[in-house]
PDB file of C-alpha atoms in Angstrom:
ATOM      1  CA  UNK A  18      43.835  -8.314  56.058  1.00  0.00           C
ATOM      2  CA  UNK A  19      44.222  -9.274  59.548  1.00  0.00           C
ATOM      3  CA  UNK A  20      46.813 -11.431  61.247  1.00  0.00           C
ATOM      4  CA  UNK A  21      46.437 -14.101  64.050  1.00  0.00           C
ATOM      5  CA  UNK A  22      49.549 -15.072  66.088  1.00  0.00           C
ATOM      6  CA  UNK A  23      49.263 -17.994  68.459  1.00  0.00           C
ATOM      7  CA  UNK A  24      51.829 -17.985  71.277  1.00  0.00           C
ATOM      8  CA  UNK A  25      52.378 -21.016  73.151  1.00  0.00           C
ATOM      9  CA  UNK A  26      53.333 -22.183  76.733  1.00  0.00           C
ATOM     10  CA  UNK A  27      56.586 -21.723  76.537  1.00  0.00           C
ATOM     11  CA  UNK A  28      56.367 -18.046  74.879  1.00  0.00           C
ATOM     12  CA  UNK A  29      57.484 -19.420  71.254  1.00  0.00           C
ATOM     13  CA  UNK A  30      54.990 -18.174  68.819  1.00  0.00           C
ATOM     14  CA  UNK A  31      52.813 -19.208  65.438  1.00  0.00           C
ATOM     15  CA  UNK A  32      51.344 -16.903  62.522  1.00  0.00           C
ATOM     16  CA  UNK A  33      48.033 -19.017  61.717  1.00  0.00           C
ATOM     17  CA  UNK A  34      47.934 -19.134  58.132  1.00  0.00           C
ATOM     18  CA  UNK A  35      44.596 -21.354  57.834  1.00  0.00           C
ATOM     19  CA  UNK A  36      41.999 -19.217  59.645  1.00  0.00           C
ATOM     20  CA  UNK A  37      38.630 -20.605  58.652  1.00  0.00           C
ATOM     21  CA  UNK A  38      36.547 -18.259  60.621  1.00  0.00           C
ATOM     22  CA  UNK A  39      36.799 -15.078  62.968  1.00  0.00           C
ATOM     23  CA  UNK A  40      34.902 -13.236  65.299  1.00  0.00           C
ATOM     24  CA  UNK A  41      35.910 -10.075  66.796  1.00  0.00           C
ATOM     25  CA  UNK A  42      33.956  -8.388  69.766  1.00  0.00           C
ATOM     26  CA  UNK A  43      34.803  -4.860  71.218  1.00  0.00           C
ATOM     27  CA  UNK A  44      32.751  -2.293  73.102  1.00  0.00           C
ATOM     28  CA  UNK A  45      33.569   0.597  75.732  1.00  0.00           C
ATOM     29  CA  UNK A  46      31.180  -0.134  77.788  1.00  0.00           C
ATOM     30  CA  UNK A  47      32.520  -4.163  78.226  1.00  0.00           C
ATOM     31  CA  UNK A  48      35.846  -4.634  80.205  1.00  0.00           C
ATOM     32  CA  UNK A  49      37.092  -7.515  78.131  1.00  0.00           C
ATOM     33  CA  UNK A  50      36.991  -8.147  74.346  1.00  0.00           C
ATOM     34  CA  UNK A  51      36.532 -11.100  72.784  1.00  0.00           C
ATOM     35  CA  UNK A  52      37.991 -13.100  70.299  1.00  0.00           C
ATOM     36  CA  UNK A  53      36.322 -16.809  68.653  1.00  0.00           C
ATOM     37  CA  UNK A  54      38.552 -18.361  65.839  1.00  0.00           C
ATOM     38  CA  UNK A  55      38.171 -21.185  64.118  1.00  0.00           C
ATOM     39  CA  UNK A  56      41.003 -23.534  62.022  1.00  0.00           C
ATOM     40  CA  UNK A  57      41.755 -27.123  60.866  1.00  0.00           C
ATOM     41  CA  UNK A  58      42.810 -29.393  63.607  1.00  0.00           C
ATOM     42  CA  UNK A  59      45.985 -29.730  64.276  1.00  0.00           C
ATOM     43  CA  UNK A  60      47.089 -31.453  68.022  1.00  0.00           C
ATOM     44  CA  UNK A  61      50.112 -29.557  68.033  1.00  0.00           C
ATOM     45  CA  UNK A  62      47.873 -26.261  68.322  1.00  0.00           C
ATOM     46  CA  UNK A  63      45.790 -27.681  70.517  1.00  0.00           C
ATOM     47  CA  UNK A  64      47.956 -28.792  73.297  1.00  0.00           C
ATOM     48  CA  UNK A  65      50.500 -26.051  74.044  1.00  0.00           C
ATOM     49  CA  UNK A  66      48.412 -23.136  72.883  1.00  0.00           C
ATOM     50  CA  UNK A  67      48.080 -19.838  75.473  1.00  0.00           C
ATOM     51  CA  UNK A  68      47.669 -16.545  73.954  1.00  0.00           C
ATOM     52  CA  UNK A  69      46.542 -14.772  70.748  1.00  0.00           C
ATOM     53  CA  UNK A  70      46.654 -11.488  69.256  1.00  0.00           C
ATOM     54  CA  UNK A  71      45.569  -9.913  66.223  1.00  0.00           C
ATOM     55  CA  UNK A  72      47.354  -7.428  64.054  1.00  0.00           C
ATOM     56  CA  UNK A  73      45.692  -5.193  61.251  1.00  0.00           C
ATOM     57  CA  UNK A  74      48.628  -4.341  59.455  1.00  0.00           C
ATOM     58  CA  UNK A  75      51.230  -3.177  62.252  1.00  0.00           C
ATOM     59  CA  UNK A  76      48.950  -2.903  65.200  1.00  0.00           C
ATOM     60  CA  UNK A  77      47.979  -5.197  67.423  1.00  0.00           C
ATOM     61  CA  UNK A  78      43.845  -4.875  67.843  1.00  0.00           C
ATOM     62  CA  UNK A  79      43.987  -7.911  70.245  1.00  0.00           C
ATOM     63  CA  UNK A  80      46.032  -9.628  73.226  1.00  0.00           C
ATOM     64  CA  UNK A  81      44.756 -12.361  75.549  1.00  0.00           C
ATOM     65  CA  UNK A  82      44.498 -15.127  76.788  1.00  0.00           C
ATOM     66  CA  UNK A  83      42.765 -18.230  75.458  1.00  0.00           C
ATOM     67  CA  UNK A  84      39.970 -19.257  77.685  1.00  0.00           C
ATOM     68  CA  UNK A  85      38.635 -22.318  75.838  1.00  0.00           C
ATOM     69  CA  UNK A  86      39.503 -24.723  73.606  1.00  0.00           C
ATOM     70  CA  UNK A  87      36.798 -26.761  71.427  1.00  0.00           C
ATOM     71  CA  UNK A  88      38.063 -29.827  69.034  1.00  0.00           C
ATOM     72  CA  UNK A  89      34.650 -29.795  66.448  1.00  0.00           C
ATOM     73  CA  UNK A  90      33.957 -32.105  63.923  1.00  0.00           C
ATOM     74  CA  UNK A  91      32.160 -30.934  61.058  1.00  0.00           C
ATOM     75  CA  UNK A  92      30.839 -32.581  57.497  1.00  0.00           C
ATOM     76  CA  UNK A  93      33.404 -35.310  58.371  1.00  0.00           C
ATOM     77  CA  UNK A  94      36.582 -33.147  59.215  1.00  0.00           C
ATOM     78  CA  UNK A  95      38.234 -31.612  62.354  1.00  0.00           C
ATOM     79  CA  UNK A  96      38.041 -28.334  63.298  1.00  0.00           C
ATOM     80  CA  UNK A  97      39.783 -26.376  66.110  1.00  0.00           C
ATOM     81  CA  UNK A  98      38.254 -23.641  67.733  1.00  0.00           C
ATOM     82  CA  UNK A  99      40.048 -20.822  70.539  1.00  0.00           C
ATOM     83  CA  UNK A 100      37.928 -18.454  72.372  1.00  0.00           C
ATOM     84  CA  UNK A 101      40.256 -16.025  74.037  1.00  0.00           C
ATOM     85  CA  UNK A 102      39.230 -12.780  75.806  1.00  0.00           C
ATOM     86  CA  UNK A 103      41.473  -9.897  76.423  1.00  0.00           C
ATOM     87  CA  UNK A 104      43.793  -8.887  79.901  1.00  0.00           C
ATOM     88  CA  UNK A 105      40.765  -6.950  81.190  1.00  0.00           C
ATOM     89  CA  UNK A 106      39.443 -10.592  81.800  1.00  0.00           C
ATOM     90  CA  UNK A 107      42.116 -11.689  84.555  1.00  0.00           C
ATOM     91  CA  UNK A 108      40.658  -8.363  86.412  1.00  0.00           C
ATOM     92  CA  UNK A 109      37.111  -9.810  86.082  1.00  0.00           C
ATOM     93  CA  UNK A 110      38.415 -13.030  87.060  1.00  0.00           C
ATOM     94  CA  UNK A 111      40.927 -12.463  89.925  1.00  0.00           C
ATOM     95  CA  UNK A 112      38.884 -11.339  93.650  1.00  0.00           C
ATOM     96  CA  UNK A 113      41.236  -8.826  95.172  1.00  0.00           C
ATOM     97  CA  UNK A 114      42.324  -8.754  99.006  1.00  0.00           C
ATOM     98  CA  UNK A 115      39.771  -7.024 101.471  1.00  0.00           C
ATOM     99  CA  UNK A 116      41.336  -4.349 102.845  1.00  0.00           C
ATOM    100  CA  UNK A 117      40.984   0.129 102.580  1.00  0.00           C
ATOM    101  CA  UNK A 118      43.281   1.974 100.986  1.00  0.00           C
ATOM    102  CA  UNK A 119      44.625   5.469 102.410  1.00  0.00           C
ATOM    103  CA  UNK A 120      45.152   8.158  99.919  1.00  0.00           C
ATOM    104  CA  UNK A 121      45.277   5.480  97.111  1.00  0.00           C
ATOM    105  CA  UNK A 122      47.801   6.747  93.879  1.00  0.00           C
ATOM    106  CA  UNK A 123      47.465   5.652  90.496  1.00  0.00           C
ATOM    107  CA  UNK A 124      51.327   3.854  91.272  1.00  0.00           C
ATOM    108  CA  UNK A 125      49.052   1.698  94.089  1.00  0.00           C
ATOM    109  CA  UNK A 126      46.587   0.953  91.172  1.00  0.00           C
ATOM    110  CA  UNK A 127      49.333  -0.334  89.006  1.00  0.00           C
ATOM    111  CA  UNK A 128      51.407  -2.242  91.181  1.00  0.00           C
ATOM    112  CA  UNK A 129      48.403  -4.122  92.766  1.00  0.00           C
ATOM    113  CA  UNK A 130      45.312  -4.358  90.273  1.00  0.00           C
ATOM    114  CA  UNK A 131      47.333  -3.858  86.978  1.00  0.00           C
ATOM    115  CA  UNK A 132      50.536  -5.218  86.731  1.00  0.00           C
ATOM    116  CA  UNK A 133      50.068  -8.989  88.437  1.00  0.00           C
ATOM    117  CA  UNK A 134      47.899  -9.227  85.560  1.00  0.00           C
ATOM    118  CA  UNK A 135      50.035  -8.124  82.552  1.00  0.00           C
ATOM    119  CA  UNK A 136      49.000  -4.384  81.718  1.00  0.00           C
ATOM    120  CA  UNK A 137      52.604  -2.173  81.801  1.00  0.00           C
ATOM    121  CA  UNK A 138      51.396   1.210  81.616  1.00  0.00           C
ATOM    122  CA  UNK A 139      48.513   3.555  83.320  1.00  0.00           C
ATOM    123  CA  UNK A 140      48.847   7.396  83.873  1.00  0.00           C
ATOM    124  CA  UNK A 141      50.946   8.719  85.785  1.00  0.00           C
ATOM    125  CA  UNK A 142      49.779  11.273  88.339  1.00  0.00           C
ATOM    126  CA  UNK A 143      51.569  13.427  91.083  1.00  0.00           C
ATOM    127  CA  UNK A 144      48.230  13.762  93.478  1.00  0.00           C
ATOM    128  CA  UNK A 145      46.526  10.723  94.833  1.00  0.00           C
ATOM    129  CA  UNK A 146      43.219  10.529  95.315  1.00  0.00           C
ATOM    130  CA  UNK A 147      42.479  11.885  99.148  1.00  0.00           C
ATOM    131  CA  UNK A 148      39.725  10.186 100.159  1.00  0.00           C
ATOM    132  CA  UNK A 149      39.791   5.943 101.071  1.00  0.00           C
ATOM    133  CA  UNK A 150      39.240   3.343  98.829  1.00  0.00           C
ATOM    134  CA  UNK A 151      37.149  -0.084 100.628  1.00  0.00           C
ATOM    135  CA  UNK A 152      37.700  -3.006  98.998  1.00  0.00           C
ATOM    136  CA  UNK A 153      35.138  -5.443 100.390  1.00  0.00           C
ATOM    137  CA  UNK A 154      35.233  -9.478 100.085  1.00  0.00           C
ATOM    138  CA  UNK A 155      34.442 -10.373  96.744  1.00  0.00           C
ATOM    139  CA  UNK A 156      35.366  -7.323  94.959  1.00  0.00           C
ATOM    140  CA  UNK A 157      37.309  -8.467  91.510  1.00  0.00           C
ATOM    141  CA  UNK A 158      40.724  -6.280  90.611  1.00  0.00           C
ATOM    142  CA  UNK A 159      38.561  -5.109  87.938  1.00  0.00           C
ATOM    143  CA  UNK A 160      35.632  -3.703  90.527  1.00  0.00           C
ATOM    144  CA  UNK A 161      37.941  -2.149  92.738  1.00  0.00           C
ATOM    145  CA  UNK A 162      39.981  -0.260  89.606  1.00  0.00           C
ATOM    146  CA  UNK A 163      36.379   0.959  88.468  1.00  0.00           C
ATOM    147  CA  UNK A 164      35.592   2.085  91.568  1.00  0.00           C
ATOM    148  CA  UNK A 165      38.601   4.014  92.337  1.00  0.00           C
ATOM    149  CA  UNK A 166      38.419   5.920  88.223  1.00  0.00           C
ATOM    150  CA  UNK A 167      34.859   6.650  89.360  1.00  0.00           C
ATOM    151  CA  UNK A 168      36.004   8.509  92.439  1.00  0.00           C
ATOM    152  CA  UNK A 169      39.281   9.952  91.675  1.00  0.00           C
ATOM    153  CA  UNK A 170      38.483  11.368  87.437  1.00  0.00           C
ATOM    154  CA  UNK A 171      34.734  10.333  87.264  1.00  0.00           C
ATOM    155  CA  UNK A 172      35.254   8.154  84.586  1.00  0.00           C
ATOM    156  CA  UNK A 173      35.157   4.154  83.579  1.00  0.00           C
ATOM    157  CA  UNK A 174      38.225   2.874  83.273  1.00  0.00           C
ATOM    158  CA  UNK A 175      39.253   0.943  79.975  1.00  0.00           C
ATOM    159  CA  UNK A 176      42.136  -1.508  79.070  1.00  0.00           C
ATOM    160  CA  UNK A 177      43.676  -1.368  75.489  1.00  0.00           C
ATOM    161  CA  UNK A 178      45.996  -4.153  74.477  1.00  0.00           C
ATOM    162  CA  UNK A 179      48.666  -3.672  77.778  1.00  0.00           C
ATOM    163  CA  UNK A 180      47.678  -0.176  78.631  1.00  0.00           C
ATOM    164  CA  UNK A 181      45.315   1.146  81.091  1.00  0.00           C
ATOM    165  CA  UNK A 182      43.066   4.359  80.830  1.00  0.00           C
ATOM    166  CA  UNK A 183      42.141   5.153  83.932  1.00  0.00           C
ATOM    167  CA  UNK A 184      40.521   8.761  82.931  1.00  0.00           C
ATOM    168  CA  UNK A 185      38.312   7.181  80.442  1.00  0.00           C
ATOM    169  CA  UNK A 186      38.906   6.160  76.435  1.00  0.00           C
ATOM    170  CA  UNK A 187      38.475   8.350  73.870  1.00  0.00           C
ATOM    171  CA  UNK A 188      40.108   7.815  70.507  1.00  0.00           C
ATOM    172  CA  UNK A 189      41.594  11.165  68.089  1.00  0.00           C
ATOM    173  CA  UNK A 190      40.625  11.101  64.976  1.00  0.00           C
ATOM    174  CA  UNK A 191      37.015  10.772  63.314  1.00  0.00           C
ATOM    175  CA  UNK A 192      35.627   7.889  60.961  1.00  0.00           C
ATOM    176  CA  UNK A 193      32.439   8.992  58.275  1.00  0.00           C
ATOM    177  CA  UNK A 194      30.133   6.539  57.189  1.00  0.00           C
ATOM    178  CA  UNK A 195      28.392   6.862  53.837  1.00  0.00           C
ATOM    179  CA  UNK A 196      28.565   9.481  51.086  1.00  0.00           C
ATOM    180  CA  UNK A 197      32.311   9.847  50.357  1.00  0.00           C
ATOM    181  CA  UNK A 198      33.274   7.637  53.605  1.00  0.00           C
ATOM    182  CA  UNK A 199      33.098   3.899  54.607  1.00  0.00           C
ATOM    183  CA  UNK A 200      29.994   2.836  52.387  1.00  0.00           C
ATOM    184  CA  UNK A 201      27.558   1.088  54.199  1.00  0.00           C
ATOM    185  CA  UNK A 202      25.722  -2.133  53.773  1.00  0.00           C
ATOM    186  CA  UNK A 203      23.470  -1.974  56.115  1.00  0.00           C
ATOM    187  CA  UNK A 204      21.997   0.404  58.712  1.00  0.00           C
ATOM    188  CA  UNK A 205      19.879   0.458  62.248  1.00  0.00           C
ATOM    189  CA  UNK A 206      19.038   3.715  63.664  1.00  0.00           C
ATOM    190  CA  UNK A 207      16.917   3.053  67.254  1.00  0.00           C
ATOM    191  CA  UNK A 208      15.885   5.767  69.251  1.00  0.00           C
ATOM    192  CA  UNK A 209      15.265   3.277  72.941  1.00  0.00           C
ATOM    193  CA  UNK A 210      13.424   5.726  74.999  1.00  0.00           C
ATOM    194  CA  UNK A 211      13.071   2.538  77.760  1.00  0.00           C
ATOM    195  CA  UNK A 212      16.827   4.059  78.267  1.00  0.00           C
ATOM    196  CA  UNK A 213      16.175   7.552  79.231  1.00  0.00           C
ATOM    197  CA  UNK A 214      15.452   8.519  83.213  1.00  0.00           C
ATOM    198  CA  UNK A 215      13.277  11.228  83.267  1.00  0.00           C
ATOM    199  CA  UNK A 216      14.081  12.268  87.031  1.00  0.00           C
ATOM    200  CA  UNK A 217      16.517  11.528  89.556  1.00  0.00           C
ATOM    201  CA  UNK A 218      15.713  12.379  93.373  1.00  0.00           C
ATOM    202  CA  UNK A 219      18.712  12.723  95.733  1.00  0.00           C
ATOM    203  CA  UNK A 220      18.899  12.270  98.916  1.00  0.00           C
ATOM    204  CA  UNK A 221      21.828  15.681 100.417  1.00  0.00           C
ATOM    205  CA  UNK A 222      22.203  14.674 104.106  1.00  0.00           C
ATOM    206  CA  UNK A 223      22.124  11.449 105.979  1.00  0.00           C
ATOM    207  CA  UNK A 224      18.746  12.835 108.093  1.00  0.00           C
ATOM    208  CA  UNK A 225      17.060  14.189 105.284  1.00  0.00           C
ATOM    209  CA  UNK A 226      15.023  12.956 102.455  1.00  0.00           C
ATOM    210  CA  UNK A 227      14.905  12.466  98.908  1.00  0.00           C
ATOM    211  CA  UNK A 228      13.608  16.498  98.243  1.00  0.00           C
ATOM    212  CA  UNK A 229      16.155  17.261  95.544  1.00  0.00           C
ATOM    213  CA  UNK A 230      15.430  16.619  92.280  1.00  0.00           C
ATOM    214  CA  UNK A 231      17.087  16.718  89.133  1.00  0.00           C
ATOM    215  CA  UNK A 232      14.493  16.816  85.628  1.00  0.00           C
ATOM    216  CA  UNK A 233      16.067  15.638  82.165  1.00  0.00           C
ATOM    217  CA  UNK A 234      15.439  18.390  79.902  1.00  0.00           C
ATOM    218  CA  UNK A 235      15.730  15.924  76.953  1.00  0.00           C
ATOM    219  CA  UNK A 236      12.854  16.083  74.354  1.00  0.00           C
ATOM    220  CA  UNK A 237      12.168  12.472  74.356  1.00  0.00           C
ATOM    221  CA  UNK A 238      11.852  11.999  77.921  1.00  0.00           C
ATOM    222  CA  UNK A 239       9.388  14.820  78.439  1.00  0.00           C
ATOM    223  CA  UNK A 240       6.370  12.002  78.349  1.00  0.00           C
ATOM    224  CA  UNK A 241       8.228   9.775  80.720  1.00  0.00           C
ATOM    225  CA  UNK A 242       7.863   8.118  83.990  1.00  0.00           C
ATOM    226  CA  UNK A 243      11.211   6.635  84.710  1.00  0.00           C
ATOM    227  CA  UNK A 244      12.536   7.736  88.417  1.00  0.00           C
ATOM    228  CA  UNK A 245      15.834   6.832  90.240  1.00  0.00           C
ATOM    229  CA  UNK A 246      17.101   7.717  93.684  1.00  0.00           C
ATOM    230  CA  UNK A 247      20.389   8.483  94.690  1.00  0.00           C
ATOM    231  CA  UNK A 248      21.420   9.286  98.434  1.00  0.00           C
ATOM    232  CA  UNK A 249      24.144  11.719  97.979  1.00  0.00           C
ATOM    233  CA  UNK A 250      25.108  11.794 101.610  1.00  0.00           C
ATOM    234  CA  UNK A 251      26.620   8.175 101.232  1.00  0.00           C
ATOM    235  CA  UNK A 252      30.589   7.817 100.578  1.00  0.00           C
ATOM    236  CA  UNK A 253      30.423   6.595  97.101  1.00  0.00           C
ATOM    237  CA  UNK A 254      28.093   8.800  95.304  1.00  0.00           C
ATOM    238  CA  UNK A 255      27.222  12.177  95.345  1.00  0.00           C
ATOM    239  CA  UNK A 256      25.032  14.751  93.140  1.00  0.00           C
ATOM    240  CA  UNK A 257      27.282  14.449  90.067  1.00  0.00           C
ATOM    241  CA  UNK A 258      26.900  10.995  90.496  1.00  0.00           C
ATOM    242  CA  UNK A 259      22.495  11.340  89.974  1.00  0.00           C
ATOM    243  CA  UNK A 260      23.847  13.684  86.722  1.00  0.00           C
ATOM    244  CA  UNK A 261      25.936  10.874  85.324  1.00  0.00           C
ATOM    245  CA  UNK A 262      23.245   8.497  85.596  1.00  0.00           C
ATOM    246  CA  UNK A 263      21.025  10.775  83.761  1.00  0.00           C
ATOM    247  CA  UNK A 264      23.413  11.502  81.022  1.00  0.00           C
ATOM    248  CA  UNK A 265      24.145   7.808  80.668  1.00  0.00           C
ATOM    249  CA  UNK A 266      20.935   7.225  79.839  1.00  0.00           C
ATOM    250  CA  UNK A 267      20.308   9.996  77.259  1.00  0.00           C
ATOM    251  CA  UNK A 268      23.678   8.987  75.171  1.00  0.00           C
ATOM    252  CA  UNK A 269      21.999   5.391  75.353  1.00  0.00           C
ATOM    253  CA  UNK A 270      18.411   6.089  73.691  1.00  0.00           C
ATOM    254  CA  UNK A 271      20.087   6.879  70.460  1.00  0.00           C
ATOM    255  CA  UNK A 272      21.671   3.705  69.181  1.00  0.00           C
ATOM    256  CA  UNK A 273      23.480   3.743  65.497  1.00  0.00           C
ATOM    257  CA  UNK A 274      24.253   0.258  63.896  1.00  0.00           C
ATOM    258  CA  UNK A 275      26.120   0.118  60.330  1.00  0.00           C
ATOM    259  CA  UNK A 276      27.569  -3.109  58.442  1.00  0.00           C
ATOM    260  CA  UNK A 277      30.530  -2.701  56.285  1.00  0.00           C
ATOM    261  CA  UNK A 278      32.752  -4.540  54.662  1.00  0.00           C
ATOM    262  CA  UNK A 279      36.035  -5.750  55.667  1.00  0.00           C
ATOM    263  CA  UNK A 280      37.719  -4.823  58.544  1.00  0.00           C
ATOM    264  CA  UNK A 281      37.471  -1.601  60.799  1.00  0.00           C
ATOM    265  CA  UNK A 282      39.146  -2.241  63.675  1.00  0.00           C
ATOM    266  CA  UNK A 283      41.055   0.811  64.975  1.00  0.00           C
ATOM    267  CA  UNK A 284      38.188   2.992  65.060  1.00  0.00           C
ATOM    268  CA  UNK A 285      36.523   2.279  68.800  1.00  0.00           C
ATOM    269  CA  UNK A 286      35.732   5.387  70.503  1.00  0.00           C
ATOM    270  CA  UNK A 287      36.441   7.678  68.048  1.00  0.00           C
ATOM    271  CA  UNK A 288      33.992  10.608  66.327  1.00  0.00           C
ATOM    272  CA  UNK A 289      31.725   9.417  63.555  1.00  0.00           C
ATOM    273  CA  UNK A 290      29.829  10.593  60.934  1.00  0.00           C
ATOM    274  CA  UNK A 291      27.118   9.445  59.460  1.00  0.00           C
ATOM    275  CA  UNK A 292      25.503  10.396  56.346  1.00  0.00           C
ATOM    276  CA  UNK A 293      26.634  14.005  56.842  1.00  0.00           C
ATOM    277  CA  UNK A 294      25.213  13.797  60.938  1.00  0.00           C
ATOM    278  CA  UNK A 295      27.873  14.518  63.093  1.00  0.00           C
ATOM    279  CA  UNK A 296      27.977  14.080  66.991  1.00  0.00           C
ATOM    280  CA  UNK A 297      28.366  10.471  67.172  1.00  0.00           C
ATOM    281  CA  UNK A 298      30.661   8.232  69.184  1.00  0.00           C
ATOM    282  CA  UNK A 299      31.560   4.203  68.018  1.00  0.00           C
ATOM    283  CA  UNK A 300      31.222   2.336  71.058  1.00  0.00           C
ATOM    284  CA  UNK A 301      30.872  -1.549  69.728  1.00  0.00           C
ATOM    285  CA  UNK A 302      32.634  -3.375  67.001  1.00  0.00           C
ATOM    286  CA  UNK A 303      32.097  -6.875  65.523  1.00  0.00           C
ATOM    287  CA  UNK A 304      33.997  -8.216  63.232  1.00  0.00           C
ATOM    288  CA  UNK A 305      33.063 -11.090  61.446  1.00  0.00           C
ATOM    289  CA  UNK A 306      35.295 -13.491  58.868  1.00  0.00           C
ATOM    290  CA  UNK A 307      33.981 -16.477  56.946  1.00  0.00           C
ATOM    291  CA  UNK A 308      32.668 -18.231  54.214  1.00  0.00           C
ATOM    292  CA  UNK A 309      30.789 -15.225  53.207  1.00  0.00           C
ATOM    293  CA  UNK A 310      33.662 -12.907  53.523  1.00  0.00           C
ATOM    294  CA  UNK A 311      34.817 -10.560  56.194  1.00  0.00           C
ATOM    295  CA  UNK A 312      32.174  -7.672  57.572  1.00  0.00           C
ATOM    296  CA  UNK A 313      32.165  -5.411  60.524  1.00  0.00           C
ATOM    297  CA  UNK A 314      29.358  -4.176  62.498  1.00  0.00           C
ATOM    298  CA  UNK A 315      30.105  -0.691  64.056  1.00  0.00           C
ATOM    299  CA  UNK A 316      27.597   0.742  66.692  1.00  0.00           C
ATOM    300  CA  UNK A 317      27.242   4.242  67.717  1.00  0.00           C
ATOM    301  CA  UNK A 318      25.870   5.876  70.224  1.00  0.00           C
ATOM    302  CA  UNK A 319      24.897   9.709  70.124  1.00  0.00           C
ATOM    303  CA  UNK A 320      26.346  12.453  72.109  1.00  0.00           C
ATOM    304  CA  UNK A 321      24.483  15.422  73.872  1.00  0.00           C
TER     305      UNK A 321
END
């Protein structure tokens, strides 16, 4: 059973007991979740309100702020409705000063993309990254934070509650789906070969040309036409770079769906299972509460 606490302006806070309807929205590859609820009107609510989170049992699965507030009226009565998306959405939303950082440090990171915003902790590292960061005019916090995890650990960056991961998220612990595990209501399994790049050309010096080539030695992609270039010689990419693209793509052709019921919340990013197949990572959740009860939607995605 979930819980929904509504904090107002001036930081007092509400447990909302009347919850009509819920929706729930998390994936790794989004920066911010998102969060829709729906209750009866109440003005009180709807005046003053700021921030909601969500607890499943003791841990919080959600923190943000409420972007929108809807007063419905529905087979005669009043409804109240909060969409609210989580603190990786003041990074979307905030453009960050033009400037180039020197040696950048994750402390740097913290102090000016993270902590304005709400986020209190990050890794802590003893080397910066030694190489400069450009932050160009209309960059968002969030674009410049992604671009400096790309450089300095090769990885997306991903913001949990009030933590950053800066080295990428990846949850212990493994959750198995049908058999003796979470039964399963309903099931999707897609294998999207319009995902998979079967070559990527790079480009090594700024006078040469594209002669390098990298072939995906995946199966599916052996009867495929699907080219990208990448100019290596340029200061924000390189040859791993053309390999990451490739691999991106391959985890992306095989797509996992499952419907279960009730609530499974604390499970994003971690191992799964799925009628005895192992080698999967969850990387989407939706939640859904209502008339019809509460269900969750888990997608996976499968590693190589």
């Amino acid at each position: 059973m979930l819980t929904y606490i509504l904090t107002f302006a001036d930081k007092s806070e509400c447990t909302l007991t009347f919850v009509l309807s819920a929706r729930l929205k998390s994936e790794l590859d989004v920066p911010a979740d998102s969060l829709s609820v729906t209750l009866p009107y109440t003005e009180r609510l709807r005046e003053n309100a700021d921030m909601l989170s969500v607890f499943d049992g003791g841990k919080r699965v959600f923190f943000g702020q409420i972007d929108e507030v809807l007063v419905l009226t529905e087979k005669g009565k009043q409804l109240l409705r909060f969409h609210a998306r989580s603190l990786a959405a003041c990074l979307l939303d905030n453009e960050a000063e033009p400037l180039v950082y020197a040696n950048p440090s994750n402390r740097m990171m913290f102090d000016r993309h993270l902590a304005p915003f709400g986020i209190t902790a990050c890794e802590e590292e003893r080397h910066p990254l030694y190489d400069n960061l450009r932050i160009e005019k209309g960059m968002s916090h969030w674009q410049v934070l992604e671009s400096y995890c790309a450089k300095r650990y090769g990885a997306t960056p991903r913001i949990a509650d009030t933590r950053a991961y800066l080295k990428g998220f990846r949850a212990e612990g493994e959750i198995v789906f049908g058999g003796e595990g979470v039964p399963v209501l309903e099931m999707t399994d897609s294998l999207r070969r319009c995902k998979l790049i079967s070559e990527v050309r790079v480009r090594m010096t700024n006078t040469g040309c594209y002669s390098a080539r990298i072939i995906n030695d995946n199966p599916h992609a052996m009867q495929l036409t699907r080219v990208r270039y990448v100019n290596a010689a340029a200061d924000n990419a390189s040859l791993d770079t053309a390999r990451r693209m490739m691999e991106k793509g391959n985890q992306a052709a095989r797509h996992v769906s499952v419907k279960c019921v009730g609530d499974h919340l604390n499970i994003l990013g971690k191992s799964a299972v799925i009628n005895g197949e192992t080698g999967f990572t969850v990387t989407g959740l939706s939640y859904v509460f209502g008339d019809q009860g509460a269900f969750t939607t888990v997608n996976m995605r499968k590693e190589n």
